[in-house]
XYZ file of C-alpha atoms in Angstrom:
488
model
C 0.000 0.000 0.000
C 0.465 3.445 -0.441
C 0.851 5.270 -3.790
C 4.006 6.282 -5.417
C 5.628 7.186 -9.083
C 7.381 4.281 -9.519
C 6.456 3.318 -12.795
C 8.340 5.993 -14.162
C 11.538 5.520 -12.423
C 12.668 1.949 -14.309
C 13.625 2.607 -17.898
C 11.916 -0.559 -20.125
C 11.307 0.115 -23.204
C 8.732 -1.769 -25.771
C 7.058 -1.537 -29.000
C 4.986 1.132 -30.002
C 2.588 -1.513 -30.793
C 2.727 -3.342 -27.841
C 0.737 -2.646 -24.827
C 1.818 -4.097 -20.658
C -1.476 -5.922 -19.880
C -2.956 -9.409 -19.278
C -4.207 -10.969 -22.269
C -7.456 -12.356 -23.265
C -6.229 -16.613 -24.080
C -8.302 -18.467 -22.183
C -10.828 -20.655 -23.891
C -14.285 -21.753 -22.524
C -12.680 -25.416 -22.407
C -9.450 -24.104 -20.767
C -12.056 -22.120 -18.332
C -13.946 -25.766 -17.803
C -10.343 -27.424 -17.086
C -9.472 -24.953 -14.594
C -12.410 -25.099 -12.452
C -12.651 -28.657 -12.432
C -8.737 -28.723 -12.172
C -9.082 -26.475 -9.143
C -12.410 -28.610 -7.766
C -11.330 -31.923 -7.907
C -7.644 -31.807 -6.094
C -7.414 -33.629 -2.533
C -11.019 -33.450 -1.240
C -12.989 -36.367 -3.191
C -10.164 -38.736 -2.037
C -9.779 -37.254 1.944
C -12.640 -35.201 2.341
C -15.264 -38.376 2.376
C -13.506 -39.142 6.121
C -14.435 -35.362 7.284
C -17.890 -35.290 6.470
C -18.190 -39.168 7.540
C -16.332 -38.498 10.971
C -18.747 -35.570 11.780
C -22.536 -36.658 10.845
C -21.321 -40.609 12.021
C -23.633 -42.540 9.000
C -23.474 -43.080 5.571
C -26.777 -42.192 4.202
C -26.183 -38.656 6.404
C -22.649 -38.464 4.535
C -24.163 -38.954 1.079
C -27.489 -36.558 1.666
C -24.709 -33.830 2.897
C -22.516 -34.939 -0.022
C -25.890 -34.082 -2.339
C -26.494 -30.852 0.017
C -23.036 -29.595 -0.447
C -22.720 -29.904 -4.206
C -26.655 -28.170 -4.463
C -25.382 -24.995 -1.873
C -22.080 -24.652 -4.216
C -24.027 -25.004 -7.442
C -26.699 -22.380 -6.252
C -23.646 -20.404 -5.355
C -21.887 -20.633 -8.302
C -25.040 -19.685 -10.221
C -25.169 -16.356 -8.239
C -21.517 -16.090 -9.217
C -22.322 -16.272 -13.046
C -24.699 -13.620 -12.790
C -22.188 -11.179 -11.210
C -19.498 -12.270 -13.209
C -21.575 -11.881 -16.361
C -22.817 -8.529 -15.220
C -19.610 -7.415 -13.832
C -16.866 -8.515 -16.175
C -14.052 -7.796 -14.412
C -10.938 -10.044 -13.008
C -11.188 -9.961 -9.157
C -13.988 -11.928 -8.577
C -15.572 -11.634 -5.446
C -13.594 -8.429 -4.533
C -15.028 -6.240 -7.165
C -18.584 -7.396 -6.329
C -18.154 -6.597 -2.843
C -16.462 -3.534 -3.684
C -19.296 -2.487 -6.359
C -22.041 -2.937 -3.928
C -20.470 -1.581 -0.128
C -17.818 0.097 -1.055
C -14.122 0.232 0.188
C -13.293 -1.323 3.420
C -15.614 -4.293 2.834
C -13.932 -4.859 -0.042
C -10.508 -4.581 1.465
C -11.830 -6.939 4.031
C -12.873 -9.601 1.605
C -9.178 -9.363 -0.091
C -7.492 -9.442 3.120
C -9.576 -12.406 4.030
C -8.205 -13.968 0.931
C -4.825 -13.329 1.185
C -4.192 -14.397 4.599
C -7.360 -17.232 5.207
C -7.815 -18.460 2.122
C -5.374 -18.761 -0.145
C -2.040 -19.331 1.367
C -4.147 -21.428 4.132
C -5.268 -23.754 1.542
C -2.015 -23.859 -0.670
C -0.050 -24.723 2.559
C -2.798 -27.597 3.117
C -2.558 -28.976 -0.766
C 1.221 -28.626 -0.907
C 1.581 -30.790 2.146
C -0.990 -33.188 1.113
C 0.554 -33.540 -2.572
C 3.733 -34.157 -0.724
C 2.618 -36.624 1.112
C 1.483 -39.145 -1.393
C 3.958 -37.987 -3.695
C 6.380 -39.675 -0.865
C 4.361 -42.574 0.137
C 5.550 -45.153 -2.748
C 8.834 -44.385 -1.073
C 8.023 -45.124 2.487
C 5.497 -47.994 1.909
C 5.806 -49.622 5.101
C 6.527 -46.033 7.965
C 5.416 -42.437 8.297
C 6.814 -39.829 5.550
C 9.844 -37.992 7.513
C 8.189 -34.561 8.434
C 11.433 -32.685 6.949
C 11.314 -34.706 3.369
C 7.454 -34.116 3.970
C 8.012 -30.013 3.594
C 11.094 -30.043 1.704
C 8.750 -31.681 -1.484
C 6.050 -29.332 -0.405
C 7.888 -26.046 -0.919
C 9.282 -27.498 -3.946
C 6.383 -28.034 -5.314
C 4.752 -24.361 -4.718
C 7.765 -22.950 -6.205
C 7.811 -24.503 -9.395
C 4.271 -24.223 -9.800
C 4.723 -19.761 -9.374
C 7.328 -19.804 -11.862
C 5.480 -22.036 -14.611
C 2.844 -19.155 -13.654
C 5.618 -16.591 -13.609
C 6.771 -17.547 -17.248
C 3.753 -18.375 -19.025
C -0.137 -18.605 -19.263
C -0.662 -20.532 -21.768
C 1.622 -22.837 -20.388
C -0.012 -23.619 -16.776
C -3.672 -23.714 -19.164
C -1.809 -26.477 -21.174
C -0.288 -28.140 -17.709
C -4.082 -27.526 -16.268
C -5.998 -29.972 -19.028
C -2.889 -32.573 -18.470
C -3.611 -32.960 -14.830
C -7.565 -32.447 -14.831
C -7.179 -35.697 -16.823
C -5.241 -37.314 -14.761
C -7.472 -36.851 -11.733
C -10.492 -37.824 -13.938
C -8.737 -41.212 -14.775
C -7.906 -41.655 -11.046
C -11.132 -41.252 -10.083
C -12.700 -43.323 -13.000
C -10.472 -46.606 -11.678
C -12.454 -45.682 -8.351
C -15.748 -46.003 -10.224
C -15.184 -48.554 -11.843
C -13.707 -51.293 -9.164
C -16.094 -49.607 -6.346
C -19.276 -50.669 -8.881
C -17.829 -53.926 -9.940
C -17.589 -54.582 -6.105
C -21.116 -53.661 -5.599
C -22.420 -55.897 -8.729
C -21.082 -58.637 -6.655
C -23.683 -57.807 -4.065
C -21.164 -55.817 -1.449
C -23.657 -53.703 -0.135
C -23.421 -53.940 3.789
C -22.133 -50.188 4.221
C -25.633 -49.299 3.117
C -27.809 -51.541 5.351
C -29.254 -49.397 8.114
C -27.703 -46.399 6.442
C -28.890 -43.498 8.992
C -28.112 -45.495 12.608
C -26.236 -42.888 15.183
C -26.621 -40.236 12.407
C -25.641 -36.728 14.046
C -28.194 -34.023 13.062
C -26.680 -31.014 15.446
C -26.116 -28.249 13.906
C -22.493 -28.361 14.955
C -22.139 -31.544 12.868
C -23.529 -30.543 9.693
C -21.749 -27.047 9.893
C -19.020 -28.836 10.247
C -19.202 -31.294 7.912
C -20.014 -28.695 5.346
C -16.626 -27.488 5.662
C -15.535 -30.093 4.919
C -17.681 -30.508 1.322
C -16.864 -26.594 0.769
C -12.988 -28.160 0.820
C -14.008 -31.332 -1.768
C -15.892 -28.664 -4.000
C -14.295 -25.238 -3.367
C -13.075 -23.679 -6.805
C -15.800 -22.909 -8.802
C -15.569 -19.049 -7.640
C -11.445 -19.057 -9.276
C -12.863 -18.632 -12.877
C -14.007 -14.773 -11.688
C -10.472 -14.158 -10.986
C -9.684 -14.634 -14.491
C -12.557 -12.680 -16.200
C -10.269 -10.009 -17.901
C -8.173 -13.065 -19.473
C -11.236 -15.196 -20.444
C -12.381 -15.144 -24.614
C -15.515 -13.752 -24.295
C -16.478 -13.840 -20.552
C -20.224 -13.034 -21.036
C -20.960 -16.135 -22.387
C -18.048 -18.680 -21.476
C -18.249 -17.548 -17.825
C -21.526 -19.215 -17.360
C -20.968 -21.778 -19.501
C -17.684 -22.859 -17.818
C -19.466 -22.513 -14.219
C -21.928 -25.009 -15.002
C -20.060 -27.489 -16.820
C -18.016 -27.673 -14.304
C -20.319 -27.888 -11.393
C -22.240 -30.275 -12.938
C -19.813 -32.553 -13.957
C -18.098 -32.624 -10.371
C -21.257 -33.169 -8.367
C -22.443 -36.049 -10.444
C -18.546 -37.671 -10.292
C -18.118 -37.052 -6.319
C -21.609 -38.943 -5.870
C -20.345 -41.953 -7.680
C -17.260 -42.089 -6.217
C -18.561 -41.818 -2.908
C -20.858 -44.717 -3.797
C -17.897 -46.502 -5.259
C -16.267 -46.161 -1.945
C -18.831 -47.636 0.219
C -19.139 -51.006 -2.256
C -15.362 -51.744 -1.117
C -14.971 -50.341 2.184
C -17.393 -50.261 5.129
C -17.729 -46.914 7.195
C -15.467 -48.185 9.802
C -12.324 -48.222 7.391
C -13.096 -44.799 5.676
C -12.666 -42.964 9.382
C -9.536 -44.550 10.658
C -7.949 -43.819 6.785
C -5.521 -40.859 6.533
C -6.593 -41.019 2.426
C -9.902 -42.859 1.189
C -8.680 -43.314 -2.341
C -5.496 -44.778 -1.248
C -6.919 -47.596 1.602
C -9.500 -48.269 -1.422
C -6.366 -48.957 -4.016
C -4.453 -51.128 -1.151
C -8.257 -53.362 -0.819
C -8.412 -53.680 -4.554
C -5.068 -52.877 -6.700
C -2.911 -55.321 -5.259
C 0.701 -54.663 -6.234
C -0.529 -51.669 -8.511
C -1.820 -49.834 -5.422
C 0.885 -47.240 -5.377
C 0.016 -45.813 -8.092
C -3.227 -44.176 -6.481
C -1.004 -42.115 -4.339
C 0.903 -40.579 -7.522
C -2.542 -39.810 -9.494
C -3.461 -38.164 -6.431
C -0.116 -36.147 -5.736
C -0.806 -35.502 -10.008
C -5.096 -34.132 -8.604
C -3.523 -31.922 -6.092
C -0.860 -29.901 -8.133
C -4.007 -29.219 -10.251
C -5.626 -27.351 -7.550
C -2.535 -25.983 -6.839
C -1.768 -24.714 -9.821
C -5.262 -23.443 -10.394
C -5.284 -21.435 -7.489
C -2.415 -19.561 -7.789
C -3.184 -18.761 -11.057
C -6.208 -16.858 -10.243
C -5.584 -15.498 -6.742
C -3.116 -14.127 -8.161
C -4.628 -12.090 -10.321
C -7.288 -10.832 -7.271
C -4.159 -9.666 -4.783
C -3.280 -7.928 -8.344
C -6.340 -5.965 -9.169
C -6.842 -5.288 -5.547
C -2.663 -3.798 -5.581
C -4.225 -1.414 -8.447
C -7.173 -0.279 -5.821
C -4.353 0.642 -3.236
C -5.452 -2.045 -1.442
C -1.795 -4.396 -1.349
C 1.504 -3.007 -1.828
C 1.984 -0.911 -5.505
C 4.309 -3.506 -6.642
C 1.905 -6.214 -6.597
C -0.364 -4.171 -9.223
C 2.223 -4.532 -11.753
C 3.259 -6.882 -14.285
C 6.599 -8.906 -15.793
C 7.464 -6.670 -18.819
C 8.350 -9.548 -20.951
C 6.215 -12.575 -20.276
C 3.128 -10.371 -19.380
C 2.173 -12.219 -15.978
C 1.955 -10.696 -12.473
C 5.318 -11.980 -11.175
C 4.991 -10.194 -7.407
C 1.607 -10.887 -6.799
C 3.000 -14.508 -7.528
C 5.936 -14.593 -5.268
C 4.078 -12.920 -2.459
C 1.746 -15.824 -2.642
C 4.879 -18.336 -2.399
C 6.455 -16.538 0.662
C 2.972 -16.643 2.666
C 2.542 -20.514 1.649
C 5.756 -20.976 3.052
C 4.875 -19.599 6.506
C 1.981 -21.720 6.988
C 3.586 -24.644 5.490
C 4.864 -25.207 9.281
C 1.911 -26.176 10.392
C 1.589 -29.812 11.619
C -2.524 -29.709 11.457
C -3.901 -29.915 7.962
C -7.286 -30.294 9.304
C -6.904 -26.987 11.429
C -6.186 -25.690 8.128
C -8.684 -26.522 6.103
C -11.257 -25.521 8.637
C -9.877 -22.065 9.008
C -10.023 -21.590 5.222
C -13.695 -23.131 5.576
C -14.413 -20.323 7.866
C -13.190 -17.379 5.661
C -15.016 -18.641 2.456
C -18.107 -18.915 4.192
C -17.622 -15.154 5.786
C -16.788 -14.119 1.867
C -19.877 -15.741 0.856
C -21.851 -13.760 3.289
C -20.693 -10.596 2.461
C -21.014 -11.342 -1.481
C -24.595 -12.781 -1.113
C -25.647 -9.674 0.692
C -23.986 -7.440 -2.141
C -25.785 -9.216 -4.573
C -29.320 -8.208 -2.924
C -28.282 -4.664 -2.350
C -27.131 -4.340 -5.896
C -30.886 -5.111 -7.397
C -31.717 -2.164 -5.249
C -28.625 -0.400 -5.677
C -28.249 -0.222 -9.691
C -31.919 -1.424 -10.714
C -30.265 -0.797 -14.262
C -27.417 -3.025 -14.624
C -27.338 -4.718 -17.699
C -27.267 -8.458 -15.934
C -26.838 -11.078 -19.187
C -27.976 -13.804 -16.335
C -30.606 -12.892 -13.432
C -31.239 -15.032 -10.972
C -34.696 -14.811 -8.606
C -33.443 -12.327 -5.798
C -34.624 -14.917 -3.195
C -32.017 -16.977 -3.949
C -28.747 -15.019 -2.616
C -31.160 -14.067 0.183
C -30.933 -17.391 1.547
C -27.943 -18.454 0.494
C -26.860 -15.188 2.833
C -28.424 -16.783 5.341
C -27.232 -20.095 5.284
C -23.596 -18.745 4.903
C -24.551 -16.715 7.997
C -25.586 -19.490 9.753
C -22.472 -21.512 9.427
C -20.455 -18.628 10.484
C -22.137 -18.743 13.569
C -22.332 -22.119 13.566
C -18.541 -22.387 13.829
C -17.778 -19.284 16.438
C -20.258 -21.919 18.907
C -18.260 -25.017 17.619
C -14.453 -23.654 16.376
C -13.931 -20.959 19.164
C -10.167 -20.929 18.569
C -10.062 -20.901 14.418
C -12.752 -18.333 14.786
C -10.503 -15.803 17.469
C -7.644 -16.426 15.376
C -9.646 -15.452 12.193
C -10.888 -12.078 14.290
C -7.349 -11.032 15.285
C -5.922 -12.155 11.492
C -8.915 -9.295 10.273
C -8.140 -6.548 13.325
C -4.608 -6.927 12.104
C -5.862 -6.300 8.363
C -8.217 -3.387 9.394
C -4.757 -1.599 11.120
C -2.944 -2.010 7.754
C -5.774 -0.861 5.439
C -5.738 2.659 8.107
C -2.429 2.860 7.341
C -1.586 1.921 3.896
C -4.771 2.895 2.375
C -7.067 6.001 4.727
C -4.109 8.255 5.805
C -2.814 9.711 2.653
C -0.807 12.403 3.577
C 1.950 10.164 5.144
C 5.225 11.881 6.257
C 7.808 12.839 3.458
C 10.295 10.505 4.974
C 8.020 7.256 5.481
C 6.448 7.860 2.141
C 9.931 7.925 0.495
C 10.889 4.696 2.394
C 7.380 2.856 0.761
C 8.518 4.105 -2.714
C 11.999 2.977 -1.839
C 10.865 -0.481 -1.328
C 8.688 -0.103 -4.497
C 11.165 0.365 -6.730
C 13.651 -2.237 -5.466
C 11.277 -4.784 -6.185
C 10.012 -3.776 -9.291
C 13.681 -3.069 -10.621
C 14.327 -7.240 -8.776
C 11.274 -8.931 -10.516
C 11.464 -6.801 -13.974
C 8.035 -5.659 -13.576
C 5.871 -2.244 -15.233
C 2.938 -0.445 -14.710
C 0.227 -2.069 -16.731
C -1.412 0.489 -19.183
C -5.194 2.061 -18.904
C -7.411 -0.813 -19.705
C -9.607 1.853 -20.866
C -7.454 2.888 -23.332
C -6.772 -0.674 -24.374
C -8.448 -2.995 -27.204
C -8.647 -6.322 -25.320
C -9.875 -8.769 -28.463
């Protein structure tokens, strides 16, 4: 934060022609391969133990499996209609901002950038490790240290494929979403052929000692927001994406549908090899189901599911990304993270900003603390965007909105995201305290970086100082007025 002439102090010169912007490359079936790239990463293969452990039965577990996938689909349809209406990269962040203005804006991004994203990349990166690793050590625990040494590896590589190239992490994106599909199709298939054989005890008396507390279900809804979470990444890229009126939609709901009816399956698939009992005490579904059925092919589950992972990775670096770099042009994150690498057109600091956060949380021992703390921020994002929605029909009764949705429909899903926000403060009092100080701390940067504006000659020269010795580091220039640019 805080504003500066920087731009004009590193001398890079370029065509006459050429313009420093993000480009418009990605097609609706690239858009279709992220999402479901981002969607399907660790949660069909770990999350099924979450939502099992929580509501205790398997018909419970498959109804919230069905519940989850309907709540993110809903959402995601409210998401097409802003993104459609509101065609710009940032996602969530401009809709917020649109509809209440600045700080609730800066909140959402801050939630983002310290919740969220690096939360969740920290969880991935450790998983991916972690089955990466496990054909090595077939028979003892991964060594913690080899554990995070693979994980960090893996987040840097991944920022500078994003670093160097777009096109390139698309590319990488459709070779791993089919990787993961295959993966999960040897699931189907075995878990089916088991049930044809008539192994259906795991769904004999399928709602005994079900758990319908709130707590539970809140809960385990975290837990399905963390198997389907991703289908909001595609906003981030709306300034990139061919013709984001109509592929923005389209990509949403090919991809949500397409993910719900697959994570059903699989669940079932699960259940006709492995009874409830087995799921609960497994650290990885998909990889106790390969060791019942594979035989000495079993490790390979563990790669194809390292392979899932680095596609949710990769997919959400690419796009948060490019929200901590369209909220560094609103003055809401440091003035080098608005700007891009002169040469391969990509927002190199926003990138390695992202890489040194992921490595702070990477110490964490507790993936499951993790996960729930980024299940706690979405749903506080989703709260704040739902109510923006409903304010916006009332606040600009004119916007032209390609999609419309009935406005009862972000009024409840507002309330439901409301709900599980309380929901958790009664159930998750320390992630929820450490979420409240992680935003007081945000709210004391925004006063500083973004409300006082007359800052002292000598601190103000020290921000533009640090500015420019990162810009002149990571090669990187002012991107030109998009309204002076022709983005076809």
């Amino acid at each position: 934060m805080g504003k500066g002439t920087v731009g004009a102090s590193v001398n890079i010169t370029k065509d006459q022609d050429q313009t420093v912007r993000l480009k418009k490359q990605i097609t609706l079936f690239q858009g279709v391969a992220i999402i479901v790239g981002i969607i399907i990463g660790s949660g069909i293969f770990v999350s099924p133990v979450g939502i099992l452990i929580h509501v205790k039965s398997v018909g419970m577990s498959l109804i919230m499996w069905g519940l989850c996938g309907l709540y993110n689909t809903l959402c995601a349809i409210c998401y097409a209609e802003l993104g459609a209406s509101i065609p710009q990269s940032g996602g969530e962040y401009v809709y917020i901002k649109r509809a209440f203005g600045d700080y609730p804006a800066f909140l959402c991004l801050w939630i983002n950038f310290m919740l969220i994203c690096p939360v969740g990349l920290a969880a991935l990166s450790l998983i991916a490790s972690l089955y990466i690793l496990q054909p090595i050590f077939p028979d003892c625990l991964v060594p913690p240290l080899a554990e995070r040494f693979i994980a960090v590896c893996i987040v840097g590589l991944i920022v500078m494929a994003n670093c160097r190239n777009v096109k390139l992490v698309t590319r990488l994106q459709i070779f791993i979403t089919s990787s993961k599909l295959i993966a999960l199709a040897i699931v189907i298939i075995i878990g089916f052929v088991y049930l044809g054989r008539g192994n259906i005890e795991s769904f004999e008396n399928a709602f005994t000692d079900s758990d319908f507390s709130g707590g539970a279900i809140a809960l385990s809804f975290y837990s399905g927001f963390w198997a389907y979470s991703g289908w909001s990444y595609l906003n981030f890229l709306t300034e990139e994406l061919v013709e984001p009126h109509k592929n923005l939609p389209r990509a949403i709901m090919i991809s949500m549908g397409l993910v719900i009816i697959v994570y059903l399956v699989a669940n079932v698939a699960y259940l006709g090899v492995l009874t409830p009992q087995q799921m609960t005490h497994s650290t990885a579904v998909a990889v106790t189901f390969a060791e019942h059925t594979m035989g000495a092919a079993h490790w390979l589950m563990p790669i194809l599911i390292g392979i899932s992972v680095l596609g949710t990775i990769n997919g959400t670096i690419l796009s948060m990304s490019r929200l901590f770099f369209i909220g560094a042009q609103n003055n809401h994150m440091p003035l080098f993270m608005s700007m891009v690498q002169y040469k391969f057109m990509t927002p190199a600091t926003s990138l390695f900003v992202i890489l040194a956060l992921v490595l702070c949380f990477q110490s964490s021992g507790d993936i499951w603390y993790l996960i729930e703390m980024e299940g706690f921020g979405f749903a506080t994002i989703l709260t704040m965007v739902f109510a923006g929605q409903v304010y916006l029909r009332y606040k600009e009764p004119n916007l032209d909105r390609p999609i419309k949705v009935p406005i009862v429909l972000p009024i409840i899903l507002c309330v439901v995201s409301l709900a599980i926000v309380v929901l958790t403060f009664y159930q998750k009092v320390s992630e929820s305290l450490t979420a409240l100080m992680i935003l007081a701390g945000g709210t004391v940067l925004y006063l500083f970086g973004n409300r006082w504006q007359n800052k002292p000659r000598t601190i103000q020269t020290k921000i533009d100082a640090v500015n420019l010795f990162l810009q002149k580091l990571f090669l990187v220039v002012p991107q030109d007025n998009a309204d002076e640019l022709d983005w076809e």
